[in-house]
């Protein structure tokens, strides 16, 4: 099969279209013919993890070393990138009960990657589900990473039902996680303020945010508004600067954090009032099925900025690396049997 392979860390040019062996499904696996994948921040980091020094890593130091060892110390251990996908089941292992040849599926590979290829295998109990009926493969491939992560992180705060009627601010609202968090928080009944830069204000409005703040023009920590929850995806704000923007028992939730914020979490857990929560996502296949239902109910939408064919994956990386995308960047995989594609 064709796949975009990289065998050394480096700029997008390290990504080469090659002929590699097609994977064969184990008894509990399905073989998926991929129609679309995406390029997101995980791909960019993994492609050049050598450059992700502990200070650039947006997680605490104790997590950096295992991540470096996982991705490869001097050269990549994983050679095909792409962490989310949509495609069609080509073959099912003999023990597979819930999928059958021809099923249209979408899913998330996390750090295992592998979606920038014509085929991949997934265990049937992995993060794979029937694709939302109202989305094309391209659209469905943009959903899993952001939505699974945002849902999981929002759940770390409290039961999502308790978000109803609360004021929630999402900093980093235009990115993969933030754009899903805006839509999920709206779905759960929160009043949502999205913070982003000027070019993406309209995008964040279109996601359903009740209010948008352009951080290049306004500092949300100084406008006198207070929130029940401030969810900072990139950790660009600080707990001290957000204190006055949090209600009395408000929560400061971080998707990216360092040891300092972990100590703040520990400290605030022992005191009353405002809390810091640093959380790692824990995705589940039940969540993916739930997300599918939200998509089918029109509560989660897909916004595609650009599409690139598989052979131009390096170009897709260049574009994502510029940091100017509005919505998702898709890698499409053409198969000879074109009538199978929606
Ligand atoms: N905790 C977990 O389990 C977990 C899981 C996955 C990922 N993460 C973390 O999540 C982060 C990636 O999130 P993502 O995939 O949503 O990223 P993303 O898609 O790259 O989006 C990040 C957004 O941040 C905004 N931004 C960039 N520079 C900014 C700045 N200086 N100030 C404020 N906003 C800025 C950008 O939009 P604008 O230009 O519009 O501002 C961009 O849309 C990484 O740090 C990763 O470590 C955590």
Short mmCIF file of N, CA, C and O and ligand atoms in Angstrom, two decimals, residues 40-42 45 57-59 108 145-146 149 153 171-179 195-201 204 215 232-236 254-257 278-283 320 323-325, ligand 1:
data_model
loop_
_atom_site.label_atom_id
_atom_site.label_comp_id
_atom_site.label_asym_id
_atom_site.label_seq_id
_atom_site.Cartn_x
_atom_site.Cartn_y
_atom_site.Cartn_z
N UNK A 40 -2.70 17.47 12.62
CA UNK A 40 -2.89 18.36 13.77
C UNK A 40 -1.59 18.47 14.56
O UNK A 40 -0.55 17.95 14.14
N UNK A 41 -1.68 19.11 15.70
CA UNK A 41 -0.46 19.44 16.44
C UNK A 41 0.35 18.19 16.82
O UNK A 41 1.58 18.21 16.82
N UNK A 42 -0.35 17.07 17.06
CA UNK A 42 0.34 15.84 17.42
C UNK A 42 1.26 15.37 16.30
O UNK A 42 2.37 14.87 16.54
N UNK A 45 4.43 17.68 16.13
CA UNK A 45 5.38 17.35 17.21
C UNK A 45 6.10 16.04 16.92
O UNK A 45 7.32 15.95 17.04
N UNK A 57 8.04 21.55 25.40
CA UNK A 57 7.01 20.54 25.69
C UNK A 57 5.97 21.19 26.61
O UNK A 57 6.33 21.81 27.60
N UNK A 58 4.69 21.04 26.27
CA UNK A 58 3.67 21.75 27.04
C UNK A 58 3.10 20.90 28.18
O UNK A 58 1.96 21.08 28.60
N UNK A 59 3.93 19.97 28.63
CA UNK A 59 3.53 19.09 29.74
C UNK A 59 4.70 19.05 30.73
O UNK A 59 5.81 19.45 30.39
N UNK A 108 -9.77 7.27 16.20
CA UNK A 108 -8.61 8.01 16.73
C UNK A 108 -7.52 7.02 17.10
O UNK A 108 -7.78 6.03 17.79
N UNK A 145 -10.06 13.55 17.40
CA UNK A 145 -9.04 14.05 18.34
C UNK A 145 -9.58 15.18 19.21
O UNK A 145 -9.55 15.12 20.45
N UNK A 146 -10.08 16.24 18.57
CA UNK A 146 -10.53 17.40 19.32
C UNK A 146 -11.70 17.08 20.23
O UNK A 146 -11.71 17.43 21.42
N UNK A 149 -10.83 14.60 23.15
CA UNK A 149 -9.99 15.24 24.16
C UNK A 149 -10.79 16.27 24.95
O UNK A 149 -10.74 16.30 26.18
N UNK A 153 -11.59 16.08 28.92
CA UNK A 153 -11.06 17.09 29.84
C UNK A 153 -12.18 17.85 30.54
O UNK A 153 -12.10 18.13 31.74
N UNK A 171 -10.00 29.44 26.26
CA UNK A 171 -8.85 30.15 25.71
C UNK A 171 -8.11 29.17 24.79
O UNK A 171 -7.68 28.11 25.25
N UNK A 172 -8.00 29.55 23.50
CA UNK A 172 -7.49 28.59 22.51
C UNK A 172 -8.68 27.99 21.77
O UNK A 172 -8.64 26.86 21.29
N UNK A 173 -9.76 28.80 21.67
CA UNK A 173 -11.05 28.31 21.17
C UNK A 173 -11.04 27.94 19.70
O UNK A 173 -11.94 27.24 19.23
N UNK A 174 -10.04 28.39 18.94
CA UNK A 174 -10.05 28.13 17.51
C UNK A 174 -9.29 26.86 17.12
O UNK A 174 -9.30 26.47 15.96
N UNK A 175 -8.61 26.23 18.09
CA UNK A 175 -7.82 25.04 17.76
C UNK A 175 -8.66 23.77 17.78
O UNK A 175 -9.88 23.81 17.95
N UNK A 176 -7.99 22.63 17.61
CA UNK A 176 -8.72 21.35 17.52
C UNK A 176 -9.51 21.08 18.79
O UNK A 176 -10.69 20.75 18.75
N UNK A 177 -8.85 21.21 19.94
CA UNK A 177 -9.53 20.91 21.21
C UNK A 177 -10.52 22.03 21.54
O UNK A 177 -11.67 21.78 21.91
N UNK A 178 -10.05 23.28 21.38
CA UNK A 178 -10.89 24.43 21.74
C UNK A 178 -12.17 24.49 20.93
O UNK A 178 -13.25 24.76 21.47
N UNK A 179 -12.08 24.21 19.62
CA UNK A 179 -13.29 24.33 18.79
C UNK A 179 -14.31 23.26 19.18
O UNK A 179 -15.52 23.49 19.14
N UNK A 195 -11.96 32.64 23.27
CA UNK A 195 -10.85 33.59 23.12
C UNK A 195 -9.94 33.09 21.99
O UNK A 195 -9.53 31.91 21.99
N UNK A 196 -9.66 33.96 21.04
CA UNK A 196 -8.81 33.58 19.91
C UNK A 196 -8.20 34.84 19.31
O UNK A 196 -8.41 35.94 19.84
N UNK A 197 -7.45 34.70 18.23
CA UNK A 197 -6.85 35.88 17.59
C UNK A 197 -7.79 36.40 16.49
O UNK A 197 -8.75 35.72 16.08
N UNK A 198 -7.48 37.59 15.99
CA UNK A 198 -8.39 38.30 15.06
C UNK A 198 -8.86 37.46 13.88
O UNK A 198 -10.07 37.42 13.60
N UNK A 199 -7.97 36.75 13.17
CA UNK A 199 -8.45 36.06 11.95
C UNK A 199 -9.48 34.97 12.23
O UNK A 199 -10.15 34.52 11.30
N UNK A 200 -9.57 34.51 13.49
CA UNK A 200 -10.47 33.38 13.76
C UNK A 200 -11.70 33.75 14.58
O UNK A 200 -12.44 32.88 15.03
N UNK A 201 -11.96 35.06 14.71
CA UNK A 201 -13.13 35.49 15.49
C UNK A 201 -14.44 34.95 14.90
O UNK A 201 -15.29 34.41 15.59
N UNK A 204 -14.88 31.21 15.44
CA UNK A 204 -15.30 30.82 16.80
C UNK A 204 -16.76 31.20 17.03
O UNK A 204 -17.51 30.47 17.68
N UNK A 215 -7.78 38.14 21.73
CA UNK A 215 -6.76 38.38 22.77
C UNK A 215 -5.67 39.35 22.33
O UNK A 215 -4.88 39.80 23.14
N UNK A 232 -8.17 26.68 29.62
CA UNK A 232 -7.07 27.18 28.80
C UNK A 232 -6.39 25.99 28.13
O UNK A 232 -5.78 25.15 28.81
N UNK A 233 -6.48 25.93 26.81
CA UNK A 233 -5.97 24.75 26.10
C UNK A 233 -4.44 24.76 26.04
O UNK A 233 -3.80 23.75 26.27
N UNK A 234 -3.86 25.90 25.70
CA UNK A 234 -2.41 25.96 25.56
C UNK A 234 -1.70 26.42 26.83
O UNK A 234 -0.47 26.46 26.87
N UNK A 235 -2.46 26.78 27.85
CA UNK A 235 -1.84 27.26 29.10
C UNK A 235 -1.14 28.58 28.91
O UNK A 235 -0.09 28.84 29.52
N UNK A 236 -1.70 29.44 28.06
CA UNK A 236 -1.05 30.74 27.80
C UNK A 236 -1.38 31.77 28.87
O UNK A 236 -0.72 32.80 28.96
N UNK A 254 -6.71 23.29 32.84
CA UNK A 254 -5.60 23.38 31.89
C UNK A 254 -5.42 22.07 31.12
O UNK A 254 -5.36 21.00 31.73
N UNK A 255 -5.30 22.20 29.79
CA UNK A 255 -4.95 21.03 28.97
C UNK A 255 -3.43 20.95 28.81
O UNK A 255 -2.89 19.90 28.49
N UNK A 256 -2.74 22.08 28.98
CA UNK A 256 -1.27 22.13 28.87
C UNK A 256 -0.77 22.76 30.17
O UNK A 256 -1.26 23.82 30.55
N UNK A 257 0.18 22.12 30.79
CA UNK A 257 0.61 22.61 32.12
C UNK A 257 2.00 22.09 32.44
O UNK A 257 2.51 21.18 31.79
N UNK A 278 -5.41 20.36 36.41
CA UNK A 278 -4.57 19.99 35.27
C UNK A 278 -4.99 18.56 34.93
O UNK A 278 -4.96 17.70 35.80
N UNK A 279 -5.38 18.35 33.70
CA UNK A 279 -5.93 17.02 33.41
C UNK A 279 -5.34 16.42 32.14
O UNK A 279 -5.02 17.14 31.18
N UNK A 280 -5.20 15.10 32.16
CA UNK A 280 -4.82 14.36 30.96
C UNK A 280 -6.07 13.67 30.45
O UNK A 280 -6.86 13.13 31.24
N UNK A 281 -6.25 13.68 29.15
CA UNK A 281 -7.48 13.10 28.63
C UNK A 281 -7.41 11.58 28.66
O UNK A 281 -6.33 10.99 28.56
N UNK A 282 -8.55 10.97 28.83
CA UNK A 282 -8.63 9.51 28.80
C UNK A 282 -9.83 9.18 27.91
O UNK A 282 -10.97 9.23 28.36
N UNK A 283 -9.54 8.94 26.65
CA UNK A 283 -10.60 8.78 25.66
C UNK A 283 -11.22 7.38 25.76
O UNK A 283 -10.52 6.44 26.16
N UNK A 320 0.01 23.66 8.33
CA UNK A 320 -0.39 23.62 9.75
C UNK A 320 0.67 24.31 10.61
O UNK A 320 0.36 25.05 11.54
N UNK A 323 0.60 27.97 11.49
CA UNK A 323 -0.26 28.41 12.60
C UNK A 323 -1.38 29.34 12.17
O UNK A 323 -1.89 30.09 12.99
N UNK A 324 -1.74 29.30 10.88
CA UNK A 324 -2.78 30.24 10.44
C UNK A 324 -4.04 29.51 9.96
O UNK A 324 -4.89 30.10 9.31
N UNK A 325 -4.17 28.23 10.30
CA UNK A 325 -5.35 27.51 9.80
C UNK A 325 -6.60 27.94 10.57
O UNK A 325 -6.52 28.28 11.76
N1 LIG B 1 -4.18 17.34 28.56
C1 LIG B 1 -4.28 16.48 27.58
O1 LIG B 1 -4.63 15.30 27.75
C2 LIG B 1 -3.96 16.92 26.18
C3 LIG B 1 -4.28 16.12 25.09
C4 LIG B 1 -3.96 16.57 23.82
C5 LIG B 1 -3.34 17.78 23.66
N2 LIG B 1 -3.03 18.54 24.76
C6 LIG B 1 -2.37 19.82 24.61
O2 LIG B 1 -3.20 20.66 23.86
C7 LIG B 1 -2.38 21.54 23.10
C8 LIG B 1 -2.81 21.48 21.65
O3 LIG B 1 -4.16 21.83 21.54
P1 LIG B 1 -4.85 21.84 20.12
O4 LIG B 1 -4.63 20.54 19.46
O5 LIG B 1 -6.23 22.35 20.27
O6 LIG B 1 -3.92 22.90 19.38
P2 LIG B 1 -4.16 23.68 18.02
O7 LIG B 1 -5.19 22.99 17.21
O8 LIG B 1 -2.82 23.93 17.47
O9 LIG B 1 -4.82 25.04 18.52
C9 LIG B 1 -4.20 25.90 19.39
C10 LIG B 1 -4.88 27.25 19.29
O10 LIG B 1 -4.22 28.12 20.19
C11 LIG B 1 -4.23 29.42 19.68
N3 LIG B 1 -2.99 30.13 20.04
C12 LIG B 1 -1.80 30.05 19.43
N4 LIG B 1 -0.92 30.85 20.04
C13 LIG B 1 -1.60 31.45 21.05
C14 LIG B 1 -1.25 32.38 22.06
N5 LIG B 1 -0.02 32.88 22.13
N6 LIG B 1 -2.19 32.77 22.95
C15 LIG B 1 -3.42 32.27 22.88
N7 LIG B 1 -3.83 31.40 21.96
C16 LIG B 1 -2.92 30.97 21.07
C17 LIG B 1 -4.37 29.30 18.16
O11 LIG B 1 -5.45 30.09 17.71
P3 LIG B 1 -5.42 31.66 17.52
O12 LIG B 1 -4.34 31.99 16.54
O13 LIG B 1 -6.78 31.98 17.05
O14 LIG B 1 -5.12 32.19 18.85
C18 LIG B 1 -4.74 27.84 17.93
O15 LIG B 1 -5.96 27.71 17.22
C19 LIG B 1 -0.93 21.10 23.27
O16 LIG B 1 -0.28 21.97 24.16
C20 LIG B 1 -1.06 19.71 23.85
O17 LIG B 1 0.00 19.40 24.71
C21 LIG B 1 -3.33 18.14 26.00
#
